Amino acid sequence: MECLRKQANKIPVLQRLEDLTKIDKTYILLGACLFCVAIIMATPFGPIVTSTIGIVIPLQETLVILKQVNPKRDEIKHMLVFWMVFGILTSLDAYSGPILRFVPLWYTIKFFFVLWAGPLRFKAGLVLYDNILIRIPEHWYTGQCGIESAVRKATDAVKTVAENEFKKKDAEDAKKVD
């Protein structure tokens, strides 16, 4: 509760609300947090609240890092990892929404994950990088397979078809001349 009190002291609006309502600002903050969780769990606004929190907090920290003259390497790595993970989670929401509706508390889990992964103070980006992302084989994303090889195969196939069509056309034109 002391930690919550310290956080409540950092938010000036809570002091004004405490003066108006005579309710301790710690309880106002706790109520606001519980209200957010209730909205996420029990209303269709869960995805909106989760995405908004997932963008606002890290965006603020990203802008602070971008304005630094010499940002720390770990800060940059953290933000890159966060935005990559947030993009994956957002894509999951967009393309697997009907399936994710059957996952109990999906948006609540995503909400707390984003609250953990976004702020720099938790170093979640480094934890994710050191424990998960570092283990992804490099050839999966360096072009030795995947998209570049698919593009190369498609280019070769189109080139072959085009060459064959030109040869057929030349042969037909040669027959017409004879």
PDB file of C-alpha atoms in Angstrom:
ATOM      1  CA  MET A   1       0.000   0.000   0.000  1.00  0.00           C
ATOM      2  CA  GLU A   2       2.963   2.302   0.639  1.00  0.00           C
ATOM      3  CA  CYS A   3       4.077   1.871  -2.985  1.00  0.00           C
ATOM      4  CA  LEU A   4       0.608   2.842  -4.173  1.00  0.00           C
ATOM      5  CA  ARG A   5       0.700   5.894  -1.877  1.00  0.00           C
ATOM      6  CA  LYS A   6       4.038   6.979  -3.407  1.00  0.00           C
ATOM      7  CA  GLN A   7       2.602   6.671  -6.898  1.00  0.00           C
ATOM      8  CA  ALA A   8      -0.533   8.581  -5.886  1.00  0.00           C
ATOM      9  CA  ASN A   9       1.639  11.423  -4.576  1.00  0.00           C
ATOM     10  CA  LYS A  10       3.190  11.794  -8.043  1.00  0.00           C
ATOM     11  CA  ILE A  11      -0.176  12.485  -9.716  1.00  0.00           C
ATOM     12  CA  PRO A  12      -1.415  16.057  -9.091  1.00  0.00           C
ATOM     13  CA  VAL A  13      -4.978  15.332 -10.238  1.00  0.00           C
ATOM     14  CA  LEU A  14      -5.395  12.863  -7.394  1.00  0.00           C
ATOM     15  CA  GLN A  15      -4.602  15.582  -4.848  1.00  0.00           C
ATOM     16  CA  ARG A  16      -7.341  17.778  -6.314  1.00  0.00           C
ATOM     17  CA  LEU A  17      -9.784  14.854  -6.246  1.00  0.00           C
ATOM     18  CA  GLU A  18      -8.853  14.145  -2.633  1.00  0.00           C
ATOM     19  CA  ASP A  19      -9.546  17.774  -1.710  1.00  0.00           C
ATOM     20  CA  LEU A  20     -12.931  17.671  -3.466  1.00  0.00           C
ATOM     21  CA  THR A  21     -14.143  14.280  -2.264  1.00  0.00           C
ATOM     22  CA  LYS A  22     -12.281  13.917   1.060  1.00  0.00           C
ATOM     23  CA  ILE A  23     -11.323  10.387  -0.062  1.00  0.00           C
ATOM     24  CA  ASP A  24      -7.668   9.431   0.340  1.00  0.00           C
ATOM     25  CA  LYS A  25      -5.859   9.725  -3.019  1.00  0.00           C
ATOM     26  CA  THR A  26      -4.422   6.232  -2.536  1.00  0.00           C
ATOM     27  CA  TYR A  27      -7.939   4.808  -2.558  1.00  0.00           C
ATOM     28  CA  ILE A  28      -8.863   6.948  -5.556  1.00  0.00           C
ATOM     29  CA  LEU A  29      -5.879   5.536  -7.457  1.00  0.00           C
ATOM     30  CA  LEU A  30      -6.735   1.994  -6.366  1.00  0.00           C
ATOM     31  CA  GLY A  31     -10.347   2.523  -7.439  1.00  0.00           C
ATOM     32  CA  ALA A  32      -9.242   3.877 -10.821  1.00  0.00           C
ATOM     33  CA  CYS A  33      -7.013   0.834 -11.345  1.00  0.00           C
ATOM     34  CA  LEU A  34      -9.805  -1.561 -10.383  1.00  0.00           C
ATOM     35  CA  PHE A  35     -12.196   0.352 -12.637  1.00  0.00           C
ATOM     36  CA  CYS A  36      -9.778  -0.071 -15.580  1.00  0.00           C
ATOM     37  CA  VAL A  37      -9.467  -3.794 -14.891  1.00  0.00           C
ATOM     38  CA  ALA A  38     -13.274  -4.097 -14.682  1.00  0.00           C
ATOM     39  CA  ILE A  39     -13.655  -2.280 -18.008  1.00  0.00           C
ATOM     40  CA  ILE A  40     -11.094  -4.574 -19.599  1.00  0.00           C
ATOM     41  CA  MET A  41     -12.671  -7.737 -18.234  1.00  0.00           C
ATOM     42  CA  ALA A  42     -16.373  -6.987 -18.532  1.00  0.00           C
ATOM     43  CA  THR A  43     -16.943  -4.629 -21.446  1.00  0.00           C
ATOM     44  CA  PRO A  44     -16.213  -4.468 -25.152  1.00  0.00           C
ATOM     45  CA  PHE A  45     -13.848  -1.564 -24.405  1.00  0.00           C
ATOM     46  CA  GLY A  46     -11.149  -3.981 -23.206  1.00  0.00           C
ATOM     47  CA  PRO A  47      -9.220  -3.971 -26.493  1.00  0.00           C
ATOM     48  CA  ILE A  48      -9.358  -0.173 -26.745  1.00  0.00           C
ATOM     49  CA  VAL A  49      -8.164   0.401 -23.179  1.00  0.00           C
ATOM     50  CA  THR A  50      -5.430  -2.222 -23.525  1.00  0.00           C
ATOM     51  CA  SER A  51      -4.142  -0.796 -26.799  1.00  0.00           C
ATOM     52  CA  THR A  52      -4.305   2.778 -25.515  1.00  0.00           C
ATOM     53  CA  ILE A  53      -2.301   1.947 -22.388  1.00  0.00           C
ATOM     54  CA  GLY A  54       0.053  -0.114 -24.554  1.00  0.00           C
ATOM     55  CA  ILE A  55       0.743   2.888 -26.760  1.00  0.00           C
ATOM     56  CA  VAL A  56       0.663   5.884 -24.411  1.00  0.00           C
ATOM     57  CA  ILE A  57       3.137   4.782 -21.716  1.00  0.00           C
ATOM     58  CA  PRO A  58       5.867   3.403 -24.018  1.00  0.00           C
ATOM     59  CA  LEU A  59       5.362   6.214 -26.532  1.00  0.00           C
ATOM     60  CA  GLN A  60       6.158   8.758 -23.846  1.00  0.00           C
ATOM     61  CA  GLU A  61       9.325   6.880 -22.878  1.00  0.00           C
ATOM     62  CA  THR A  62      10.293   6.362 -26.521  1.00  0.00           C
ATOM     63  CA  LEU A  63      10.064  10.103 -27.175  1.00  0.00           C
ATOM     64  CA  VAL A  64      12.227  10.802 -24.114  1.00  0.00           C
ATOM     65  CA  ILE A  65      14.855   8.349 -25.409  1.00  0.00           C
ATOM     66  CA  LEU A  66      14.743   9.826 -28.916  1.00  0.00           C
ATOM     67  CA  LYS A  67      15.390  13.321 -27.560  1.00  0.00           C
ATOM     68  CA  GLN A  68      18.442  12.198 -25.577  1.00  0.00           C
ATOM     69  CA  VAL A  69      21.796  13.108 -27.097  1.00  0.00           C
ATOM     70  CA  ASN A  70      23.409   9.773 -26.202  1.00  0.00           C
ATOM     71  CA  PRO A  71      20.729   7.253 -25.258  1.00  0.00           C
ATOM     72  CA  LYS A  72      21.874   4.099 -23.508  1.00  0.00           C
ATOM     73  CA  ARG A  73      22.076   0.972 -25.623  1.00  0.00           C
ATOM     74  CA  ASP A  74      19.875  -0.961 -23.169  1.00  0.00           C
ATOM     75  CA  GLU A  75      17.154   1.698 -23.384  1.00  0.00           C
ATOM     76  CA  ILE A  76      17.118   1.511 -27.166  1.00  0.00           C
ATOM     77  CA  LYS A  77      17.082  -2.291 -27.089  1.00  0.00           C
ATOM     78  CA  HIS A  78      14.228  -2.258 -24.562  1.00  0.00           C
ATOM     79  CA  MET A  79      12.066   0.023 -26.684  1.00  0.00           C
ATOM     80  CA  LEU A  80      12.775  -1.887 -29.904  1.00  0.00           C
ATOM     81  CA  VAL A  81      11.836  -5.159 -28.225  1.00  0.00           C
ATOM     82  CA  PHE A  82       8.712  -3.624 -26.701  1.00  0.00           C
ATOM     83  CA  TRP A  83       7.447  -2.204 -29.993  1.00  0.00           C
ATOM     84  CA  MET A  84       8.181  -5.502 -31.732  1.00  0.00           C
ATOM     85  CA  VAL A  85       6.252  -7.473 -29.086  1.00  0.00           C
ATOM     86  CA  PHE A  86       3.441  -4.908 -29.066  1.00  0.00           C
ATOM     87  CA  GLY A  87       3.190  -5.226 -32.855  1.00  0.00           C
ATOM     88  CA  ILE A  88       2.942  -9.002 -32.562  1.00  0.00           C
ATOM     89  CA  LEU A  89       0.234  -8.740 -29.885  1.00  0.00           C
ATOM     90  CA  THR A  90      -1.692  -6.191 -31.946  1.00  0.00           C
ATOM     91  CA  SER A  91      -1.457  -8.425 -35.021  1.00  0.00           C
ATOM     92  CA  LEU A  92      -2.720 -11.339 -32.957  1.00  0.00           C
ATOM     93  CA  ASP A  93      -5.687  -9.214 -31.914  1.00  0.00           C
ATOM     94  CA  ALA A  94      -6.397  -8.135 -35.471  1.00  0.00           C
ATOM     95  CA  TYR A  95      -6.096 -11.492 -37.201  1.00  0.00           C
ATOM     96  CA  SER A  96      -6.978 -13.945 -34.435  1.00  0.00           C
ATOM     97  CA  GLY A  97      -9.657 -11.953 -32.647  1.00  0.00           C
ATOM     98  CA  PRO A  98     -12.400 -14.584 -32.954  1.00  0.00           C
ATOM     99  CA  ILE A  99     -10.053 -17.246 -31.565  1.00  0.00           C
ATOM    100  CA  LEU A 100      -8.707 -15.022 -28.776  1.00  0.00           C
ATOM    101  CA  ARG A 101     -12.231 -14.380 -27.517  1.00  0.00           C
ATOM    102  CA  PHE A 102     -12.173 -17.949 -26.248  1.00  0.00           C
ATOM    103  CA  VAL A 103      -8.982 -17.348 -24.245  1.00  0.00           C
ATOM    104  CA  PRO A 104     -10.148 -16.462 -20.746  1.00  0.00           C
ATOM    105  CA  LEU A 105      -9.035 -13.012 -19.625  1.00  0.00           C
ATOM    106  CA  TRP A 106      -6.954 -12.427 -22.787  1.00  0.00           C
ATOM    107  CA  TYR A 107      -7.226  -8.634 -22.624  1.00  0.00           C
ATOM    108  CA  THR A 108      -6.569  -8.599 -18.883  1.00  0.00           C
ATOM    109  CA  ILE A 109      -3.430 -10.685 -19.400  1.00  0.00           C
ATOM    110  CA  LYS A 110      -2.377  -8.479 -22.322  1.00  0.00           C
ATOM    111  CA  PHE A 111      -3.071  -5.338 -20.261  1.00  0.00           C
ATOM    112  CA  PHE A 112      -0.827  -6.416 -17.393  1.00  0.00           C
ATOM    113  CA  PHE A 113       1.814  -7.724 -19.802  1.00  0.00           C
ATOM    114  CA  VAL A 114       1.900  -4.368 -21.589  1.00  0.00           C
ATOM    115  CA  LEU A 115       2.064  -2.536 -18.248  1.00  0.00           C
ATOM    116  CA  TRP A 116       5.065  -4.697 -17.343  1.00  0.00           C
ATOM    117  CA  ALA A 117       6.760  -4.612 -20.741  1.00  0.00           C
ATOM    118  CA  GLY A 118       6.302  -0.929 -21.587  1.00  0.00           C
ATOM    119  CA  PRO A 119       8.004   1.121 -18.868  1.00  0.00           C
ATOM    120  CA  LEU A 120      11.797   1.124 -18.804  1.00  0.00           C
ATOM    121  CA  ARG A 121      11.982   0.709 -15.035  1.00  0.00           C
ATOM    122  CA  PHE A 122      10.922  -2.964 -15.259  1.00  0.00           C
ATOM    123  CA  LYS A 123      13.571  -3.815 -17.910  1.00  0.00           C
ATOM    124  CA  ALA A 124      11.086  -6.210 -19.502  1.00  0.00           C
ATOM    125  CA  GLY A 125      12.460  -5.634 -23.000  1.00  0.00           C
ATOM    126  CA  LEU A 126      15.869  -6.849 -21.896  1.00  0.00           C
ATOM    127  CA  VAL A 127      14.338  -9.839 -20.099  1.00  0.00           C
ATOM    128  CA  LEU A 128      12.388 -10.802 -23.228  1.00  0.00           C
ATOM    129  CA  TYR A 129      15.437 -10.304 -25.433  1.00  0.00           C
ATOM    130  CA  ASP A 130      17.847 -12.238 -23.208  1.00  0.00           C
ATOM    131  CA  ASN A 131      15.469 -15.150 -22.563  1.00  0.00           C
ATOM    132  CA  ILE A 132      13.454 -15.508 -25.766  1.00  0.00           C
ATOM    133  CA  LEU A 133      14.500 -13.402 -28.746  1.00  0.00           C
ATOM    134  CA  ILE A 134      18.210 -14.226 -28.537  1.00  0.00           C
ATOM    135  CA  ARG A 135      17.308 -17.888 -29.124  1.00  0.00           C
ATOM    136  CA  ILE A 136      15.617 -17.289 -32.491  1.00  0.00           C
ATOM    137  CA  PRO A 137      17.912 -18.715 -35.183  1.00  0.00           C
ATOM    138  CA  GLU A 138      19.545 -15.914 -37.122  1.00  0.00           C
ATOM    139  CA  HIS A 139      18.853 -17.466 -40.516  1.00  0.00           C
ATOM    140  CA  TRP A 140      15.113 -17.006 -39.847  1.00  0.00           C
ATOM    141  CA  TYR A 141      15.417 -13.249 -40.216  1.00  0.00           C
ATOM    142  CA  THR A 142      18.650 -12.504 -42.098  1.00  0.00           C
ATOM    143  CA  GLY A 143      17.424 -13.397 -45.558  1.00  0.00           C
ATOM    144  CA  GLN A 144      18.964 -16.842 -45.908  1.00  0.00           C
ATOM    145  CA  CYS A 145      15.437 -18.174 -46.085  1.00  0.00           C
ATOM    146  CA  GLY A 146      11.967 -16.783 -45.798  1.00  0.00           C
ATOM    147  CA  ILE A 147      10.862 -13.658 -47.613  1.00  0.00           C
ATOM    148  CA  GLU A 148      13.968 -13.086 -49.732  1.00  0.00           C
ATOM    149  CA  SER A 149      13.997 -16.648 -51.055  1.00  0.00           C
ATOM    150  CA  ALA A 150      10.247 -16.477 -51.772  1.00  0.00           C
ATOM    151  CA  VAL A 151      10.711 -13.200 -53.661  1.00  0.00           C
ATOM    152  CA  ARG A 152      13.652 -14.679 -55.569  1.00  0.00           C
ATOM    153  CA  LYS A 153      11.597 -17.764 -56.549  1.00  0.00           C
ATOM    154  CA  ALA A 154       8.647 -15.615 -57.622  1.00  0.00           C
ATOM    155  CA  THR A 155      10.945 -13.360 -59.665  1.00  0.00           C
ATOM    156  CA  ASP A 156      12.524 -16.360 -61.388  1.00  0.00           C
ATOM    157  CA  ALA A 157       9.096 -17.851 -62.138  1.00  0.00           C
ATOM    158  CA  VAL A 158       7.803 -14.586 -63.634  1.00  0.00           C
ATOM    159  CA  LYS A 159      10.998 -14.193 -65.658  1.00  0.00           C
ATOM    160  CA  THR A 160      10.673 -17.744 -67.028  1.00  0.00           C
ATOM    161  CA  VAL A 161       7.013 -17.246 -67.972  1.00  0.00           C
ATOM    162  CA  ALA A 162       7.790 -13.906 -69.629  1.00  0.00           C
ATOM    163  CA  GLU A 163      10.693 -15.388 -71.622  1.00  0.00           C
ATOM    164  CA  ASN A 164       8.507 -18.297 -72.778  1.00  0.00           C
ATOM    165  CA  GLU A 165       5.742 -15.922 -73.850  1.00  0.00           C
ATOM    166  CA  PHE A 166       8.192 -13.761 -75.799  1.00  0.00           C
ATOM    167  CA  LYS A 167       9.596 -16.874 -77.504  1.00  0.00           C
ATOM    168  CA  LYS A 168       6.067 -18.006 -78.465  1.00  0.00           C
ATOM    169  CA  LYS A 169       5.238 -14.558 -79.815  1.00  0.00           C
ATOM    170  CA  ASP A 170       8.484 -14.456 -81.814  1.00  0.00           C
ATOM    171  CA  ALA A 171       7.735 -17.931 -83.214  1.00  0.00           C
ATOM    172  CA  GLU A 172       4.190 -16.882 -84.194  1.00  0.00           C
ATOM    173  CA  ASP A 173       5.496 -13.700 -85.824  1.00  0.00           C
ATOM    174  CA  ALA A 174       8.092 -15.734 -87.748  1.00  0.00           C
ATOM    175  CA  LYS A 175       5.337 -18.081 -89.067  1.00  0.00           C
ATOM    176  CA  LYS A 176       3.236 -15.114 -90.222  1.00  0.00           C
ATOM    177  CA  VAL A 177       6.169 -13.682 -92.162  1.00  0.00           C
ATOM    178  CA  ASP A 178       6.817 -16.996 -93.960  1.00  0.00           C
TER     179      ASP A 178
END
